[in-house]
Each structure stands twice: as C-alpha cells, then as structure tokens.
Amino acid sequence: MASTYISFKENHRLSIKVDEVVSIIPTFRTKKEAISAGSKFGWSSAFCIERRFEKVWAVGIKDFQNDYVGKVTFEVFRLPLLKWEKVDGITRCPVLFIRRYQAA
C-alpha cells in the first residue's frame, strides 16, 4: 500500500481504533478539501483513511522514519486537529500521533 493510505479493514480490532481516531480529527470527502483546510494551519499533505463502510481524507503526514520498540516496528502518522489552542500563552495547533504495527 502507498504511504498516503491507511486501511484497517483486514483487522477488525484495528478498524475499531480507526473509528475512534476519525471521530477526533476532522475528515473530508476529497483530498482537495483536506489540503485546503490544512493549509490554514500550515499543513500541505493529506492521506486516505479507509473505514469499514467509507473512505475519508485527513490532513496529516506519515513520518519518514519508523518507530522501534525492541524488535517491533511501527509506522508513525501525525494528524493535526485543525484548531488553535492557547496553552501557557502560546497558540498552537495540537497534533495527534498514531503508531501502526508494520509487518515485516
């Protein structure tokens, strides 16, 4: 699969996790809509998330370097929440990090 695509249809337990993630982050019907919304927050990339019954687009990026825990490899995705929050006087856009097990 391409790095701009997440599909958990094969593993139903992970599919439930995708539903949880998609309920937190903003999703869009097309890639063009996602990139347009992300550009207001400094993000210029989007990828497709395949849920059980639909495909949606989310603003975000896949890290070029994987995360390793022992001998287990995880792909890391960063997804902005596309809203501004003020924390300790600093305005920032919160980012959600998702790790997905990468089969060898």
PDB file of N, CA, C and O in Angstrom, residues 24-50:
ATOM      1  N   ILE A  24     -12.146  11.923  16.313  1.00  0.00           N
ATOM      2  CA  ILE A  24     -11.409  13.010  16.955  1.00  0.00           C
ATOM      3  C   ILE A  24     -10.932  14.050  15.939  1.00  0.00           C
ATOM      4  O   ILE A  24     -11.031  15.246  16.177  1.00  0.00           O
ATOM      5  N   ILE A  25     -10.404  13.600  14.813  1.00  0.00           N
ATOM      6  CA  ILE A  25      -9.821  14.521  13.838  1.00  0.00           C
ATOM      7  C   ILE A  25     -10.838  14.906  12.772  1.00  0.00           C
ATOM      8  O   ILE A  25     -11.751  14.140  12.483  1.00  0.00           O
ATOM      9  N   PRO A  26     -10.682  16.085  12.170  1.00  0.00           N
ATOM     10  CA  PRO A  26     -11.560  16.463  11.065  1.00  0.00           C
ATOM     11  C   PRO A  26     -11.251  15.618   9.823  1.00  0.00           C
ATOM     12  O   PRO A  26     -10.085  15.378   9.507  1.00  0.00           O
ATOM     13  N   THR A  27     -12.287  15.155   9.156  1.00  0.00           N
ATOM     14  CA  THR A  27     -12.118  14.389   7.920  1.00  0.00           C
ATOM     15  C   THR A  27     -12.888  15.064   6.796  1.00  0.00           C
ATOM     16  O   THR A  27     -13.808  15.847   7.042  1.00  0.00           O
ATOM     17  N   PHE A  28     -12.504  14.736   5.576  1.00  0.00           N
ATOM     18  CA  PHE A  28     -13.080  15.385   4.403  1.00  0.00           C
ATOM     19  C   PHE A  28     -13.404  14.351   3.337  1.00  0.00           C
ATOM     20  O   PHE A  28     -12.835  13.265   3.328  1.00  0.00           O
ATOM     21  N   ARG A  29     -14.296  14.699   2.441  1.00  0.00           N
ATOM     22  CA  ARG A  29     -14.699  13.767   1.377  1.00  0.00           C
ATOM     23  C   ARG A  29     -13.664  13.649   0.280  1.00  0.00           C
ATOM     24  O   ARG A  29     -13.546  12.608  -0.344  1.00  0.00           O
ATOM     25  N   THR A  30     -12.897  14.712   0.028  1.00  0.00           N
ATOM     26  CA  THR A  30     -11.899  14.673  -1.045  1.00  0.00           C
ATOM     27  C   THR A  30     -10.540  15.145  -0.525  1.00  0.00           C
ATOM     28  O   THR A  30     -10.451  15.851   0.486  1.00  0.00           O
ATOM     29  N   LYS A  31      -9.500  14.771  -1.244  1.00  0.00           N
ATOM     30  CA  LYS A  31      -8.151  15.189  -0.882  1.00  0.00           C
ATOM     31  C   LYS A  31      -7.994  16.701  -1.022  1.00  0.00           C
ATOM     32  O   LYS A  31      -7.347  17.347  -0.200  1.00  0.00           O
ATOM     33  N   LYS A  32      -8.622  17.262  -2.044  1.00  0.00           N
ATOM     34  CA  LYS A  32      -8.537  18.707  -2.280  1.00  0.00           C
ATOM     35  C   LYS A  32      -9.133  19.493  -1.104  1.00  0.00           C
ATOM     36  O   LYS A  32      -8.553  20.486  -0.663  1.00  0.00           O
ATOM     37  N   GLU A  33     -10.261  19.046  -0.575  1.00  0.00           N
ATOM     38  CA  GLU A  33     -10.877  19.702   0.582  1.00  0.00           C
ATOM     39  C   GLU A  33      -9.971  19.617   1.803  1.00  0.00           C
ATOM     40  O   GLU A  33      -9.839  20.582   2.561  1.00  0.00           O
ATOM     41  N   ALA A  34      -9.342  18.464   2.007  1.00  0.00           N
ATOM     42  CA  ALA A  34      -8.467  18.270   3.162  1.00  0.00           C
ATOM     43  C   ALA A  34      -7.245  19.186   3.078  1.00  0.00           C
ATOM     44  O   ALA A  34      -6.887  19.841   4.062  1.00  0.00           O
ATOM     45  N   ILE A  35      -6.622  19.262   1.925  1.00  0.00           N
ATOM     46  CA  ILE A  35      -5.435  20.108   1.769  1.00  0.00           C
ATOM     47  C   ILE A  35      -5.802  21.580   1.913  1.00  0.00           C
ATOM     48  O   ILE A  35      -5.062  22.357   2.513  1.00  0.00           O
ATOM     49  N   SER A  36      -6.954  21.964   1.403  1.00  0.00           N
ATOM     50  CA  SER A  36      -7.406  23.348   1.536  1.00  0.00           C
ATOM     51  C   SER A  36      -7.597  23.720   3.007  1.00  0.00           C
ATOM     52  O   SER A  36      -7.186  24.795   3.446  1.00  0.00           O
ATOM     53  N   ALA A  37      -8.217  22.843   3.782  1.00  0.00           N
ATOM     54  CA  ALA A  37      -8.426  23.109   5.207  1.00  0.00           C
ATOM     55  C   ALA A  37      -7.100  23.103   5.966  1.00  0.00           C
ATOM     56  O   ALA A  37      -6.887  23.913   6.869  1.00  0.00           O
ATOM     57  N   GLY A  38      -6.208  22.200   5.619  1.00  0.00           N
ATOM     58  CA  GLY A  38      -4.923  22.106   6.302  1.00  0.00           C
ATOM     59  C   GLY A  38      -3.999  23.266   6.022  1.00  0.00           C
ATOM     60  O   GLY A  38      -3.163  23.633   6.854  1.00  0.00           O
ATOM     61  N   SER A  39      -4.136  23.887   4.858  1.00  0.00           N
ATOM     62  CA  SER A  39      -3.246  25.000   4.502  1.00  0.00           C
ATOM     63  C   SER A  39      -3.417  26.187   5.451  1.00  0.00           C
ATOM     64  O   SER A  39      -2.478  26.947   5.656  1.00  0.00           O
ATOM     65  N   LYS A  40      -4.579  26.326   6.055  1.00  0.00           N
ATOM     66  CA  LYS A  40      -4.803  27.413   7.020  1.00  0.00           C
ATOM     67  C   LYS A  40      -3.999  27.203   8.300  1.00  0.00           C
ATOM     68  O   LYS A  40      -3.811  28.132   9.076  1.00  0.00           O
ATOM     69  N   PHE A  41      -3.535  25.978   8.537  1.00  0.00           N
ATOM     70  CA  PHE A  41      -2.781  25.636   9.739  1.00  0.00           C
ATOM     71  C   PHE A  41      -1.334  25.251   9.407  1.00  0.00           C
ATOM     72  O   PHE A  41      -0.615  24.743  10.259  1.00  0.00           O
ATOM     73  N   GLY A  42      -0.915  25.436   8.159  1.00  0.00           N
ATOM     74  CA  GLY A  42       0.454  25.160   7.760  1.00  0.00           C
ATOM     75  C   GLY A  42       0.713  23.727   7.315  1.00  0.00           C
ATOM     76  O   GLY A  42       1.860  23.314   7.213  1.00  0.00           O
ATOM     77  N   TRP A  43      -0.327  22.958   7.037  1.00  0.00           N
ATOM     78  CA  TRP A  43      -0.179  21.570   6.584  1.00  0.00           C
ATOM     79  C   TRP A  43      -0.527  21.497   5.103  1.00  0.00           C
ATOM     80  O   TRP A  43      -1.527  22.050   4.674  1.00  0.00           O
ATOM     81  N   SER A  44       0.296  20.778   4.337  1.00  0.00           N
ATOM     82  CA  SER A  44       0.057  20.720   2.895  1.00  0.00           C
ATOM     83  C   SER A  44      -0.056  19.292   2.368  1.00  0.00           C
ATOM     84  O   SER A  44       0.131  19.057   1.187  1.00  0.00           O
ATOM     85  N   SER A  45      -0.335  18.346   3.236  1.00  0.00           N
ATOM     86  CA  SER A  45      -0.474  16.966   2.778  1.00  0.00           C
ATOM     87  C   SER A  45      -1.678  16.303   3.435  1.00  0.00           C
ATOM     88  O   SER A  45      -2.101  16.697   4.517  1.00  0.00           O
ATOM     89  N   ALA A  46      -2.194  15.304   2.749  1.00  0.00           N
ATOM     90  CA  ALA A  46      -3.361  14.579   3.244  1.00  0.00           C
ATOM     91  C   ALA A  46      -3.247  13.122   2.815  1.00  0.00           C
ATOM     92  O   ALA A  46      -2.512  12.801   1.879  1.00  0.00           O
ATOM     93  N   PHE A  47      -3.954  12.249   3.510  1.00  0.00           N
ATOM     94  CA  PHE A  47      -3.981  10.852   3.103  1.00  0.00           C
ATOM     95  C   PHE A  47      -5.356  10.261   3.361  1.00  0.00           C
ATOM     96  O   PHE A  47      -6.162  10.804   4.115  1.00  0.00           O
ATOM     97  N   CYS A  48      -5.590   9.148   2.711  1.00  0.00           N
ATOM     98  CA  CYS A  48      -6.891   8.494   2.759  1.00  0.00           C
ATOM     99  C   CYS A  48      -6.942   7.518   3.922  1.00  0.00           C
ATOM    100  O   CYS A  48      -5.990   6.787   4.172  1.00  0.00           O
ATOM    101  N   ILE A  49      -8.052   7.524   4.641  1.00  0.00           N
ATOM    102  CA  ILE A  49      -8.304   6.557   5.709  1.00  0.00           C
ATOM    103  C   ILE A  49      -9.513   5.739   5.297  1.00  0.00           C
ATOM    104  O   ILE A  49     -10.589   6.288   5.061  1.00  0.00           O
ATOM    105  N   GLU A  50      -9.327   4.435   5.189  1.00  0.00           N
ATOM    106  CA  GLU A  50     -10.430   3.558   4.807  1.00  0.00           C
ATOM    107  C   GLU A  50     -11.037   2.959   6.057  1.00  0.00           C
ATOM    108  O   GLU A  50     -10.386   2.232   6.797  1.00  0.00           O
TER     109      GLU A  50
END
